[in-house]
PDB file of C-alpha atoms in Angstrom:
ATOM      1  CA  UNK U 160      26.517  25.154  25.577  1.00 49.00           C
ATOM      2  CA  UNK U 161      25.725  23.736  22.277  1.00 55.00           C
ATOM      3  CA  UNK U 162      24.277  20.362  22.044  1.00 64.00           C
ATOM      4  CA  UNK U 163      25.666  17.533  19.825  1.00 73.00           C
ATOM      5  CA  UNK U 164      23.979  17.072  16.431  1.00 73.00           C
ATOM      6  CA  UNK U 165      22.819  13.188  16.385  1.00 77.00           C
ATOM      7  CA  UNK U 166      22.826  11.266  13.074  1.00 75.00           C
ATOM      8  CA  UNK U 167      19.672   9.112  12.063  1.00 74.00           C
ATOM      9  CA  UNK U 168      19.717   5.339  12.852  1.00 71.00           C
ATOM     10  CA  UNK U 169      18.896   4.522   9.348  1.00 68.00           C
ATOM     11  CA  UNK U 170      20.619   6.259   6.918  1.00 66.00           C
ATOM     12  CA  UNK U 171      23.321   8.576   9.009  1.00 67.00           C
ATOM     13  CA  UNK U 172      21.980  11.955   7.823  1.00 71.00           C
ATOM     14  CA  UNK U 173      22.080  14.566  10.593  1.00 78.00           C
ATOM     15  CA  UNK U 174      18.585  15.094  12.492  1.00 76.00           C
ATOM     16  CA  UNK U 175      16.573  18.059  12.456  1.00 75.00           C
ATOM     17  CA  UNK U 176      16.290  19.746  16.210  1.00 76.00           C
ATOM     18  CA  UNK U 177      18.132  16.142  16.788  1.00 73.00           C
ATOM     19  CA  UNK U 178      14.433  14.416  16.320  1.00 76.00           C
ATOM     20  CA  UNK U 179      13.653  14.448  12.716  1.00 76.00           C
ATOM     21  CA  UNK U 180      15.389  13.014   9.654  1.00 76.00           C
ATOM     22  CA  UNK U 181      14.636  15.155   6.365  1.00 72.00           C
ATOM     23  CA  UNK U 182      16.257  12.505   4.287  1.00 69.00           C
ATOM     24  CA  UNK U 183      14.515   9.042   5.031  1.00 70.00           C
ATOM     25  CA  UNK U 184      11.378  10.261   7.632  1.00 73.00           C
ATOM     26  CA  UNK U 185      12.861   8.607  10.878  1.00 73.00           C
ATOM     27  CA  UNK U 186      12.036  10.495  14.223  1.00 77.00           C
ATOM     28  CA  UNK U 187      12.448   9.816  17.529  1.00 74.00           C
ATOM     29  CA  UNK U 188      10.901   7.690  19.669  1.00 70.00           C
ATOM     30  CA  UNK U 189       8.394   6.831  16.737  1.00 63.00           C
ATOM     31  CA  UNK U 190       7.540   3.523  15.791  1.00 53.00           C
ATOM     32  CA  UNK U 191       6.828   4.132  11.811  1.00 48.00           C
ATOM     33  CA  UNK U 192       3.579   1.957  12.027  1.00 50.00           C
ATOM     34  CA  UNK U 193       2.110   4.717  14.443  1.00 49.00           C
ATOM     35  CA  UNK U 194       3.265   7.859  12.087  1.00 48.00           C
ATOM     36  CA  UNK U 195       1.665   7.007   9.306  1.00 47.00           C
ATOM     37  CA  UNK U 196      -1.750   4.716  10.720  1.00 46.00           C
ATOM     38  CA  UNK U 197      -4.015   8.001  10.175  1.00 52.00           C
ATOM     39  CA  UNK U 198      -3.323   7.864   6.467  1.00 65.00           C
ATOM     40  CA  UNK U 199      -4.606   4.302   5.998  1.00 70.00           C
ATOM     41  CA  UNK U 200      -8.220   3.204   6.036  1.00 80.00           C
ATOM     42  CA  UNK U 201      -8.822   0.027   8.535  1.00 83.00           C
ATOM     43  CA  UNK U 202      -9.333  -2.287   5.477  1.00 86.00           C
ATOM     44  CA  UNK U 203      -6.197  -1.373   3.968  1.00 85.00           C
ATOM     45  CA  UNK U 204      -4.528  -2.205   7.399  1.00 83.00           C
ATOM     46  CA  UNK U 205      -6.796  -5.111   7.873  1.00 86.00           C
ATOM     47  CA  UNK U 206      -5.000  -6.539   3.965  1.00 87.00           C
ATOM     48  CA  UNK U 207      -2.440  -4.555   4.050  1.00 83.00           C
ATOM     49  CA  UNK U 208       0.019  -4.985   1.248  1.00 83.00           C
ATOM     50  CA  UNK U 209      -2.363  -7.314  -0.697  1.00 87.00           C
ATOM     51  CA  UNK U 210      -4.996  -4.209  -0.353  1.00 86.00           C
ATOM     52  CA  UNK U 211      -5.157  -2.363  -3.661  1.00 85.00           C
ATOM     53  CA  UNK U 212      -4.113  -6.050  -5.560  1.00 89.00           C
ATOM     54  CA  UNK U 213      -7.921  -7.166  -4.013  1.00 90.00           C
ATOM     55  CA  UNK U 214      -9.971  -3.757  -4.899  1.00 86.00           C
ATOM     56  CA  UNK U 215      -8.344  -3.866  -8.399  1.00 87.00           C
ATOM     57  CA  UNK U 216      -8.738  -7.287  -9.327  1.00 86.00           C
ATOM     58  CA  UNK U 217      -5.138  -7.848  -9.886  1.00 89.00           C
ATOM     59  CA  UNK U 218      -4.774 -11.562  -8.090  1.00 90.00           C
ATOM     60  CA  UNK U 219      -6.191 -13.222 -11.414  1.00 92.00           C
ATOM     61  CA  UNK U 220      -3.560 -15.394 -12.068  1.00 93.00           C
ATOM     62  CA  UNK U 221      -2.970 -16.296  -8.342  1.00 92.00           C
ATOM     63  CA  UNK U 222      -6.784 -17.322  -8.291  1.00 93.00           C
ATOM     64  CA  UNK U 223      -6.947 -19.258 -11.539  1.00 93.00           C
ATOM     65  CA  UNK U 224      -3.777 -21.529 -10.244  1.00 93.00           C
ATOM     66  CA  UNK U 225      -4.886 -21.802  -6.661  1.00 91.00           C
ATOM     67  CA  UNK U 226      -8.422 -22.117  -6.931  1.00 92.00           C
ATOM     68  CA  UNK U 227     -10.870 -22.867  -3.879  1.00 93.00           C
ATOM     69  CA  UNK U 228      -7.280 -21.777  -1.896  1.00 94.00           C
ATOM     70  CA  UNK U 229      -7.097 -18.948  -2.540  1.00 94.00           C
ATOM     71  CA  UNK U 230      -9.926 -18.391  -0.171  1.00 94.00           C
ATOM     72  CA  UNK U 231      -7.702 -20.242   2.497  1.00 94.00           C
ATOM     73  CA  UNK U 232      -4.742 -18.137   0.988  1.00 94.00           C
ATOM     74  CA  UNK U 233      -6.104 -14.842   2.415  1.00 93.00           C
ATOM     75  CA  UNK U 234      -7.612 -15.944   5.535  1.00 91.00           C
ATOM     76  CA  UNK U 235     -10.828 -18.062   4.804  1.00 93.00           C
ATOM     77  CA  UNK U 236     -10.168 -21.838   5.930  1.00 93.00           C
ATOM     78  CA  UNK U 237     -13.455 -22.640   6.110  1.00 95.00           C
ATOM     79  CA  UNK U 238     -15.077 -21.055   3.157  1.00 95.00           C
ATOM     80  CA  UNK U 239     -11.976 -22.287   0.946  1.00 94.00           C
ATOM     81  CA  UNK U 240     -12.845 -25.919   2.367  1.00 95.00           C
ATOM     82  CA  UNK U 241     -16.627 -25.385   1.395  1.00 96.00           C
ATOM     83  CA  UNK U 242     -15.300 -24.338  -2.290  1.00 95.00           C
ATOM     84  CA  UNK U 243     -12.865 -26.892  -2.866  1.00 95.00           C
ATOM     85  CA  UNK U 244     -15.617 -29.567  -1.426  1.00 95.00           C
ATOM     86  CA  UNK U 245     -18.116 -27.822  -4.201  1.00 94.00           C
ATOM     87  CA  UNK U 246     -15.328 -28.091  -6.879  1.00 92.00           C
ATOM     88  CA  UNK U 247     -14.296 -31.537  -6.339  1.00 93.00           C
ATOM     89  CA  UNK U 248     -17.949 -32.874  -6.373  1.00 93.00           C
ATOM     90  CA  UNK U 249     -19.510 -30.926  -9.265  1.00 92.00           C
ATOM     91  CA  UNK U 250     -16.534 -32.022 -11.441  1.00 89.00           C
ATOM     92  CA  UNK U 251     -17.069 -35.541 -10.195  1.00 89.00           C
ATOM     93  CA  UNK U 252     -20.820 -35.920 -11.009  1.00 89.00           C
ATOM     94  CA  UNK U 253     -20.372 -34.060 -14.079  1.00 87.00           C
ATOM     95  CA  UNK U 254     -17.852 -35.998 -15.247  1.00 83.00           C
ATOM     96  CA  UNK U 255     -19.645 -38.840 -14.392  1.00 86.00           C
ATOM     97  CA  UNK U 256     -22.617 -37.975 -16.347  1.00 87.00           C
ATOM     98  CA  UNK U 257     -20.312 -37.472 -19.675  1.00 85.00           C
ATOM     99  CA  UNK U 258     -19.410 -40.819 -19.445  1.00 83.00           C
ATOM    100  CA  UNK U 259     -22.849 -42.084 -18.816  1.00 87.00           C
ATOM    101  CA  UNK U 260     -23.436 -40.583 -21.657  1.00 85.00           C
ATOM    102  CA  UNK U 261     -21.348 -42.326 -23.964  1.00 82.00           C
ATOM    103  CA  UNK U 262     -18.553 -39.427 -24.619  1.00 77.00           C
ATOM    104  CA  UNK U 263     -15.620 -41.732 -22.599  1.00 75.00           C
ATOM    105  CA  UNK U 264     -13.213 -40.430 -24.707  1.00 76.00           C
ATOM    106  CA  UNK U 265     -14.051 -36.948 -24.071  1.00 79.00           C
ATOM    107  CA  UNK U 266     -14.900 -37.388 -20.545  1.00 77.00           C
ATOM    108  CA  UNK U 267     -11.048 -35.728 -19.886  1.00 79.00           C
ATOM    109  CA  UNK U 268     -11.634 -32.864 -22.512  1.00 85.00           C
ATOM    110  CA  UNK U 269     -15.145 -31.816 -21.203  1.00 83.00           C
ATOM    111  CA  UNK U 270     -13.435 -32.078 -17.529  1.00 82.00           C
ATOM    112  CA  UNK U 271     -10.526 -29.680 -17.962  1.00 86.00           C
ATOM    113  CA  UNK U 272     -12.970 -27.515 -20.119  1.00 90.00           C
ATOM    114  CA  UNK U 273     -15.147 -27.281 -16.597  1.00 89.00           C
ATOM    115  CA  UNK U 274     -12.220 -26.743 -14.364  1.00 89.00           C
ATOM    116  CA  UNK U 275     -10.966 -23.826 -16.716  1.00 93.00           C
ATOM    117  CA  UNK U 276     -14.555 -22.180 -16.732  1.00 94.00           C
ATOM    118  CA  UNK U 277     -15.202 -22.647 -13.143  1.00 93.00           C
ATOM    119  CA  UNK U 278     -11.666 -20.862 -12.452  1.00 93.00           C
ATOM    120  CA  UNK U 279     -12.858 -18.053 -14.585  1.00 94.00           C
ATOM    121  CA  UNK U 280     -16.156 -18.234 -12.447  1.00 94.00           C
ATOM    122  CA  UNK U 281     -13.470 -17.679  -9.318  1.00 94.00           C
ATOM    123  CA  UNK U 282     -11.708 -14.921 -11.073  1.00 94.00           C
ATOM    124  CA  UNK U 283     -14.783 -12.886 -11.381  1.00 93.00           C
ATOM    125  CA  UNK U 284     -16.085 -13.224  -7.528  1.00 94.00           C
ATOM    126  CA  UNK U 285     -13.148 -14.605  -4.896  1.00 94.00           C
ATOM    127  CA  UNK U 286     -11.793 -10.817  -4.583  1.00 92.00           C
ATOM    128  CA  UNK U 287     -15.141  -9.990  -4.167  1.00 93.00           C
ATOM    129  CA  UNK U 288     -16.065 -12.351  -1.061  1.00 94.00           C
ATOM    130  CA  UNK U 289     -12.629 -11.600   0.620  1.00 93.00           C
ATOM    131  CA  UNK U 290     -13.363  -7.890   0.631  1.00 93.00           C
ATOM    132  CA  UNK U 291     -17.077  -8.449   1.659  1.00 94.00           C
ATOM    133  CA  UNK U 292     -15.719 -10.879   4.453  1.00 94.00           C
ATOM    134  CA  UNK U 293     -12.843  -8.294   5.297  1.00 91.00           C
ATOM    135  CA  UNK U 294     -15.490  -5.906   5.878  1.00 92.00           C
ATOM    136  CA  UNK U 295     -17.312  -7.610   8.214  1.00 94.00           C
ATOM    137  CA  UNK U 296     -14.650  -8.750  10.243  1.00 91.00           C
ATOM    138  CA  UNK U 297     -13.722  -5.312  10.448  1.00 90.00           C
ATOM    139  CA  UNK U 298     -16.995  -4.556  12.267  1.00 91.00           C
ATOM    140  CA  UNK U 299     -16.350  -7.364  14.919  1.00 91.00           C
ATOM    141  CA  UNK U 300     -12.930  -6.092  15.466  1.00 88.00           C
ATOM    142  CA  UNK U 301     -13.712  -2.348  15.867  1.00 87.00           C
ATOM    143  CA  UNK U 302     -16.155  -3.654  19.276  1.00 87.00           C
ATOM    144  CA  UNK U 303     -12.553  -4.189  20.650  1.00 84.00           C
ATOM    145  CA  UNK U 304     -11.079  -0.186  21.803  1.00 82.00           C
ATOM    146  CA  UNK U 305      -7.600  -1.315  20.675  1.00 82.00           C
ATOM    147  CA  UNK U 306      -8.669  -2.835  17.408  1.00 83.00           C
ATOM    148  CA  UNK U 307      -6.036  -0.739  15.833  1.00 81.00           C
ATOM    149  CA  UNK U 308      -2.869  -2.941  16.723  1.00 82.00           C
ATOM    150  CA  UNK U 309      -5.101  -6.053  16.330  1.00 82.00           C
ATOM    151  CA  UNK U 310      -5.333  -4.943  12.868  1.00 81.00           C
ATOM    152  CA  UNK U 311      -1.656  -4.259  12.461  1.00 79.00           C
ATOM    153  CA  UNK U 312      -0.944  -7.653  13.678  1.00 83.00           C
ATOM    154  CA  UNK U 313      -2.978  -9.723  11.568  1.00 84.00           C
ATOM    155  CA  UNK U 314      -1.115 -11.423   8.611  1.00 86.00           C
ATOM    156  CA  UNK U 315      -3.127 -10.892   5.332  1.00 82.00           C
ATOM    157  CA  UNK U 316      -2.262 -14.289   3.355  1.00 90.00           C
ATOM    158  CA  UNK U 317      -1.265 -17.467   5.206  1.00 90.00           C
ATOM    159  CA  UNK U 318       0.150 -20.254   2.695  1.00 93.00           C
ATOM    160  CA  UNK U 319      -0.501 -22.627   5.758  1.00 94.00           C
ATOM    161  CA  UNK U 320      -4.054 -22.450   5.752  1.00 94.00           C
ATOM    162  CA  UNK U 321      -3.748 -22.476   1.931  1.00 93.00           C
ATOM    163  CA  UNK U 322      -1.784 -26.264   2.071  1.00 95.00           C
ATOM    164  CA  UNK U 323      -4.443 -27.338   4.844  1.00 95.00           C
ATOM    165  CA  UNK U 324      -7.068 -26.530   2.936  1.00 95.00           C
ATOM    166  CA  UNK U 325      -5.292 -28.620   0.265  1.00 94.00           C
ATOM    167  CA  UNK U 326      -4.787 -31.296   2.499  1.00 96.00           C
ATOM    168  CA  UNK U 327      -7.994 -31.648   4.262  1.00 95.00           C
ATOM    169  CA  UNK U 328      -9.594 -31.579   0.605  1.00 95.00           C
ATOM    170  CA  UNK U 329      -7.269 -34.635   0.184  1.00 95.00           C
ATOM    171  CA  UNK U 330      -8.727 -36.776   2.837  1.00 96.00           C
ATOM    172  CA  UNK U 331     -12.116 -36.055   1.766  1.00 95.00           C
ATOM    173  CA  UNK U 332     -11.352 -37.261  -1.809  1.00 94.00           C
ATOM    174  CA  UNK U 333      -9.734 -40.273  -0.480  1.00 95.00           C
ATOM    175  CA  UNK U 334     -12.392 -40.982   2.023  1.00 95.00           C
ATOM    176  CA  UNK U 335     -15.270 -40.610  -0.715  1.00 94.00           C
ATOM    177  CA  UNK U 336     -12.900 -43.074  -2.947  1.00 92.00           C
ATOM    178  CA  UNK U 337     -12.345 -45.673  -0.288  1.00 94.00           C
ATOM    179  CA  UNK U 338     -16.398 -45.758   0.534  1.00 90.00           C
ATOM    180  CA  UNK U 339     -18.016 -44.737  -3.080  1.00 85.00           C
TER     181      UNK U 339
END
């Protein structure tokens, strides 16, 4: 009795031994996640697409227009807050001190100027300190024996901690105006 040849799921191509597709990799009672983990190291399932952008300092421009954020961007509420807090006060008392000293007119100029240098600061270090603090996350998670599909759940960016971080910096600046 010969059996019926099945066609993939995906792309309709017969299957191999009806299990295997030669044309697009689908097999049989496979999630894809779990045929291919072995190939990936945990941090690259830890950041998963955003991986090789962070080891090759490719997120410039998404650092330089975010900012302290883009901490909060790829997981790191708290040390985004602690940034944007640092930003925000730094360009305050400097900016306060060029117009102590008699530069009001420049006071703008020499502000920008320090927000485009401190960006370039961020550039240099932010894909840094998310690796380093990927990597010892990592460690906490791999006490767990199924740290595996904790890793493959865990979203690498979140724009919603990005706009609280943005947000929380906001009431701080307004509190600090409505008491200074």
């Amino acid at each position: 009795m010969e059996s019926k040849i099945e066609k993939c799921p995906k792309c309709g191509f017969n299957l191999t031994d009806n299990n295997y597709c030669v044309r697009c990799g689908y097999q049989k009672n496979m999630k894809v996640a779990e045929k291919y983990i072995e190939n990936f190291s945990d941090l690259e399932l830890y950041f998963k697409d955003s991986y090789s952008s962070i080891l090759h300092g490719e997120n410039n421009m998404k650092i330089f227009l975010l900012g302290f954020a883009y901490l909060s961007y790829r997981n790191n509420l708290f040390l985004g807050i602690i940034f944007g807090i640092f930003e925000f006060f730094s360009m305050f008392y400097f900016a306060r001190f060029i117009l102590r000293s008699g530069l009001g007119i420049l006071a703008t100029f020499f502000a920008i100027i320090y927000i485009i240098l401190l960006r370039f600061l961020y550039m240099f270090f932010f894909d840094l300190i998310v690796l380093h603090i990927g990597k010892q996350r990592l460690k906490k998670m791999k006490k767990n024996i199924h740290y595996k599909n904790i890793l493959l759940s865990i979203k690498s960016n979140s724009i919603l901690k990005c706009i609280i971080n943005i947000l929380v910096l906001g009431c701080i600046i307004t509190l600090f105006a409505i008491y200074y």
